[in-house]
Coordinates of C-alpha atoms in Angstrom, one line a residue:
X10 CA -110.5 52.8 19.3
X11 CA -111.0 50.6 16.2
X12 CA -114.3 49.3 17.4
X13 CA -115.4 52.9 18.3
X14 CA -114.5 54.0 14.8
X15 CA -116.4 51.2 13.2
X16 CA -119.4 52.1 15.3
X17 CA -119.3 55.7 14.3
X18 CA -118.7 54.9 10.7
X19 CA -121.7 52.6 10.8
X20 CA -123.7 55.4 12.4
X21 CA -123.0 57.7 9.5
X22 CA -123.3 55.1 6.7
X23 CA -125.5 56.3 4.0
X24 CA -128.9 54.6 4.2
X25 CA -131.4 54.8 1.5
X26 CA -133.6 57.8 2.1
X27 CA -131.5 59.1 5.0
X28 CA -129.7 62.4 5.2
X29 CA -126.2 62.6 6.8
X30 CA -125.6 65.5 9.1
X31 CA -122.3 67.5 9.0
X32 CA -121.9 66.9 12.8
X33 CA -121.9 63.2 12.3
X34 CA -119.2 63.4 9.6
X35 CA -117.1 65.7 11.8
X36 CA -117.3 63.3 14.8
X37 CA -116.4 60.3 12.6
X38 CA -113.4 62.2 11.2
X39 CA -112.1 63.1 14.7
X40 CA -112.4 59.5 15.8
X41 CA -110.4 58.3 12.7
X42 CA -107.7 60.9 13.3
X43 CA -107.4 59.9 17.0
X44 CA -107.1 56.2 16.0
X45 CA -104.4 56.9 13.4
X46 CA -102.2 59.0 15.8
X47 CA -102.5 56.7 18.8
X48 CA -99.3 54.8 19.6
X49 CA -99.2 51.2 18.9
X50 CA -98.9 48.9 21.9
X51 CA -95.2 48.5 22.9
X52 CA -94.1 51.4 20.7
X53 CA -93.2 53.6 23.7
X54 CA -91.4 50.7 25.3
X55 CA -89.5 50.1 22.0
X56 CA -88.6 53.7 21.8
X57 CA -87.3 53.7 25.3
X58 CA -85.4 50.5 24.6
X59 CA -83.9 52.0 21.5
X60 CA -82.9 55.1 23.3
X61 CA -81.4 53.0 26.1
X62 CA -79.5 50.9 23.5
X63 CA -78.3 54.1 21.9
X64 CA -77.1 55.5 25.1
X65 CA -75.4 52.2 25.9
X66 CA -73.7 52.2 22.5
X67 CA -72.7 55.8 23.0
X68 CA -71.2 54.9 26.4
X69 CA -69.3 52.0 24.9
X70 CA -67.9 54.4 22.3
X71 CA -66.9 56.9 24.9
X72 CA -65.4 54.1 27.0
X73 CA -63.4 52.8 24.0
X74 CA -62.3 56.3 23.1
X75 CA -61.2 56.9 26.7
X76 CA -59.3 53.6 26.7
X77 CA -57.5 54.5 23.5
X78 CA -56.7 57.9 24.9
X79 CA -55.4 56.4 28.1
X80 CA -53.4 53.8 26.2
X81 CA -51.9 56.5 24.0
X82 CA -51.0 58.6 27.1
X83 CA -49.7 55.6 28.9
X84 CA -47.6 54.6 25.8
X85 CA -46.3 58.1 25.5
X86 CA -45.4 58.2 29.2
X87 CA -43.7 54.8 28.9
X88 CA -41.7 56.0 25.9
X89 CA -40.7 59.1 27.8
X90 CA -39.7 57.1 30.9
X91 CA -37.8 54.7 28.7
X92 CA -36.0 57.6 27.0
X93 CA -35.2 59.2 30.4
X94 CA -34.0 55.8 31.7
X95 CA -31.8 55.3 28.7
X96 CA -30.6 58.8 28.5
X97 CA -26.8 59.2 28.8
X98 CA -25.6 61.5 31.5
X99 CA -24.0 64.7 30.2
X100 CA -20.3 64.6 30.0
X101 CA -18.5 67.0 32.2
X102 CA -16.2 69.4 30.5
X103 CA -12.6 68.3 30.8
X104 CA -10.6 70.4 33.1
X105 CA -8.1 72.7 31.3
X106 CA -4.6 71.3 31.6
X107 CA -2.3 73.4 33.8
X108 CA 0.5 74.9 31.9
X109 CA 3.4 76.0 34.1
X110 CA 7.1 75.3 34.4
X111 CA 6.5 71.9 36.1
X112 CA 5.5 70.4 32.7
X113 CA 9.2 70.7 31.7
X114 CA 11.8 68.0 32.5
X115 CA 14.8 70.2 33.1
X116 CA 18.0 68.6 34.2
X117 CA 21.7 69.3 34.7
X118 CA 24.0 68.0 32.0
X119 CA 27.6 68.2 30.8
X120 CA 28.8 68.7 27.2
X121 CA 31.2 65.8 26.7
X122 CA 31.7 66.4 23.0
X123 CA 31.0 69.4 20.7
X124 CA 31.6 70.1 17.0
X125 CA 30.3 72.4 14.3
X126 CA 27.2 71.3 12.6
X127 CA 28.3 70.1 9.1
X128 CA 25.3 71.8 7.4
X129 CA 24.8 75.0 9.3
X130 CA 27.2 77.8 10.2
X131 CA 25.4 78.9 13.4
X132 CA 24.8 75.5 15.0
X133 CA 26.8 73.2 17.3
X134 CA 26.3 69.4 17.4
X135 CA 26.7 68.4 21.1
X136 CA 26.8 65.2 23.0
X137 CA 25.5 65.9 26.5
X138 CA 25.7 63.6 29.5
X139 CA 22.4 63.9 31.5
X140 CA 22.9 60.8 33.6
X141 CA 21.0 58.4 31.4
X142 CA 22.1 54.8 31.1
X143 CA 21.9 54.9 27.3
X144 CA 24.7 57.5 27.3
X145 CA 25.0 61.1 26.2
X146 CA 22.1 62.8 24.3
X147 CA 22.7 64.4 20.9
X148 CA 21.5 68.0 21.1
X149 CA 21.9 70.8 18.5
X150 CA 22.2 74.4 19.8
X151 CA 22.4 77.7 17.9
X152 CA 25.3 79.0 19.9
X153 CA 28.1 78.9 17.4
X154 CA 28.0 82.7 16.8
X155 CA 27.9 83.5 20.6
X156 CA 30.1 81.0 22.5
X157 CA 33.6 79.8 21.3
X158 CA 33.8 76.0 20.9
X159 CA 36.5 75.8 23.6
X160 CA 34.0 77.3 26.1
X161 CA 31.4 74.8 25.1
X162 CA 33.6 71.7 25.7
X163 CA 33.1 70.1 29.1
X164 CA 30.7 72.9 30.1
X165 CA 27.9 72.1 32.5
X166 CA 24.5 73.3 31.2
X167 CA 20.8 73.2 31.9
X168 CA 18.8 71.1 29.4
X169 CA 15.1 70.5 28.6
X170 CA 14.8 66.7 27.9
X171 CA 11.1 66.2 27.1
X172 CA 10.9 68.1 23.9
X173 CA 9.7 66.2 20.8
X174 CA 12.9 65.1 18.9
X175 CA 13.4 67.2 15.7
X176 CA 15.7 67.3 12.8
X177 CA 17.9 70.4 12.4
X178 CA 19.5 70.6 9.0
X179 CA 19.2 66.8 8.6
X180 CA 20.5 65.8 12.0
X181 CA 18.2 64.8 14.9
X182 CA 18.2 66.9 18.1
X183 CA 16.9 65.4 21.4
X184 CA 16.8 68.4 23.8
X185 CA 17.4 72.1 24.2
X186 CA 20.2 73.9 26.1
X187 CA 18.6 76.8 28.0
X188 CA 20.3 80.2 27.7
X189 CA 19.9 83.8 28.8
X190 CA 19.6 86.3 26.0
X191 CA 19.2 90.1 25.6
X192 CA 16.1 91.4 23.9
X193 CA 17.6 91.8 20.4
X194 CA 19.3 88.4 20.7
X195 CA 22.8 89.8 20.1
X196 CA 24.1 88.4 23.4
X197 CA 23.5 84.8 24.5
X198 CA 24.9 82.9 27.5
X199 CA 24.0 79.3 28.5
X200 CA 22.7 79.0 32.0
X201 CA 25.1 77.4 34.5
X202 CA 24.2 75.1 37.4
X203 CA 26.2 75.4 40.7
X204 CA 29.4 73.3 40.9
X205 CA 29.0 69.8 42.3
X206 CA 25.4 69.1 41.2
X207 CA 25.0 65.4 40.0
X208 CA 24.5 65.0 36.3
X209 CA 20.9 64.3 35.5
X210 CA 19.5 66.0 38.6
X211 CA 16.1 67.4 38.0
X212 CA 15.6 71.1 38.7
X213 CA 12.8 72.2 41.0
X214 CA 10.7 75.4 41.3
X215 CA 9.2 76.5 44.6
X216 CA 5.4 76.3 44.4
X217 CA 5.3 74.2 41.3
X218 CA 5.0 70.6 42.1
X219 CA 3.4 69.1 39.0
X220 CA 5.0 66.3 37.0
X221 CA 6.6 66.8 33.6
X222 CA 4.5 65.6 30.6
X223 CA 6.0 62.8 28.5
X224 CA 6.6 64.8 25.3
X225 CA 6.1 68.5 24.6
X226 CA 4.5 68.7 21.2
X227 CA 5.6 71.9 19.4
X228 CA 2.2 72.1 17.7
X229 CA 0.6 72.9 21.1
X230 CA 2.8 75.9 21.6
X231 CA 3.4 75.1 25.3
X232 CA 6.9 76.5 25.4
X233 CA 5.6 79.7 23.8
X234 CA 3.2 80.0 26.7
X235 CA 6.0 79.7 29.3
X236 CA 8.7 81.8 27.7
X237 CA 7.2 85.2 28.8
X238 CA 7.7 84.2 32.4
X239 CA 11.3 82.7 32.0
X240 CA 13.9 85.4 32.8
X241 CA 17.0 86.2 34.8
X242 CA 16.7 88.8 37.6
X243 CA 18.9 91.7 38.5
X244 CA 21.5 89.2 39.9
X245 CA 21.4 86.9 36.9
X246 CA 19.4 84.2 38.7
X247 CA 17.2 82.2 36.3
X248 CA 13.6 82.2 37.3
X249 CA 10.1 81.2 36.3
X250 CA 8.0 84.1 37.5
X251 CA 9.3 84.4 41.1
X252 CA 10.6 80.8 41.5
X253 CA 14.3 80.3 40.9
X254 CA 15.8 77.4 38.9
X255 CA 16.8 75.3 42.0
X256 CA 19.2 72.4 42.4
X257 CA 20.4 70.7 45.6
X258 CA 23.5 72.9 45.5
X259 CA 21.7 76.2 44.8
X260 CA 20.3 78.3 41.9
X261 CA 21.2 78.3 38.3
X262 CA 22.4 81.6 36.8
X263 CA 23.9 83.4 33.8
X264 CA 26.2 86.4 33.2
X265 CA 23.3 88.3 31.5
X266 CA 21.0 90.1 34.0
X267 CA 17.3 91.0 33.5
X268 CA 17.5 88.9 30.4
X269 CA 15.2 86.5 28.6
X270 CA 15.6 82.7 29.1
X271 CA 15.1 80.6 26.0

């Protein structure tokens, strides 16, 4: 194209005494324009290569982005799996403790010594033999207004042993003598076991086979939960619900019928 342009330009060169025709100028202009717009050798190949390089670079960018995304997802899944692996199992809710008469350690005892409490008009200070090697237990009872002292001496009684020891007017009490009482608490009579029951024998209740707890804490109000079901029946037999207070010699009873047991 360059040689062709040169030839055309030579053809239209002004010569002395010669007139240049418009058609010759137009032809030379077209040749010049074609030469300027023609692609240089290798330009197309370079463009294709550049495009190929750009596509390759773009592919690498996408590949890198995909790798980072995969790494991120993998890391997240790894953390999730690690968390699930290290996750502690949920603790099962503790089963509610059964509260019935079997939690009480109730035994047969005998009052071997009784005297008025020195600091309280309504209390007796008793020494009760419940068959323990360490000797009689000291128990304080609010029976002074209901039972003459001579009826308390050498009397066989029913005693709860596993109450938390407590001071009553400055003196420690280590048990509770169970008694029948009318509703307004104007009459009170200690429960009596049958004659001939060994001292320290544990009472049983049909259908209730649990073991006594070590110590009944008054703050937990366990006795208060049991009291509504402790009564004497129409014959004076002491019962927890329908289960009688049983010994190897028979049932325990009181002179008060259809009464509360406390």
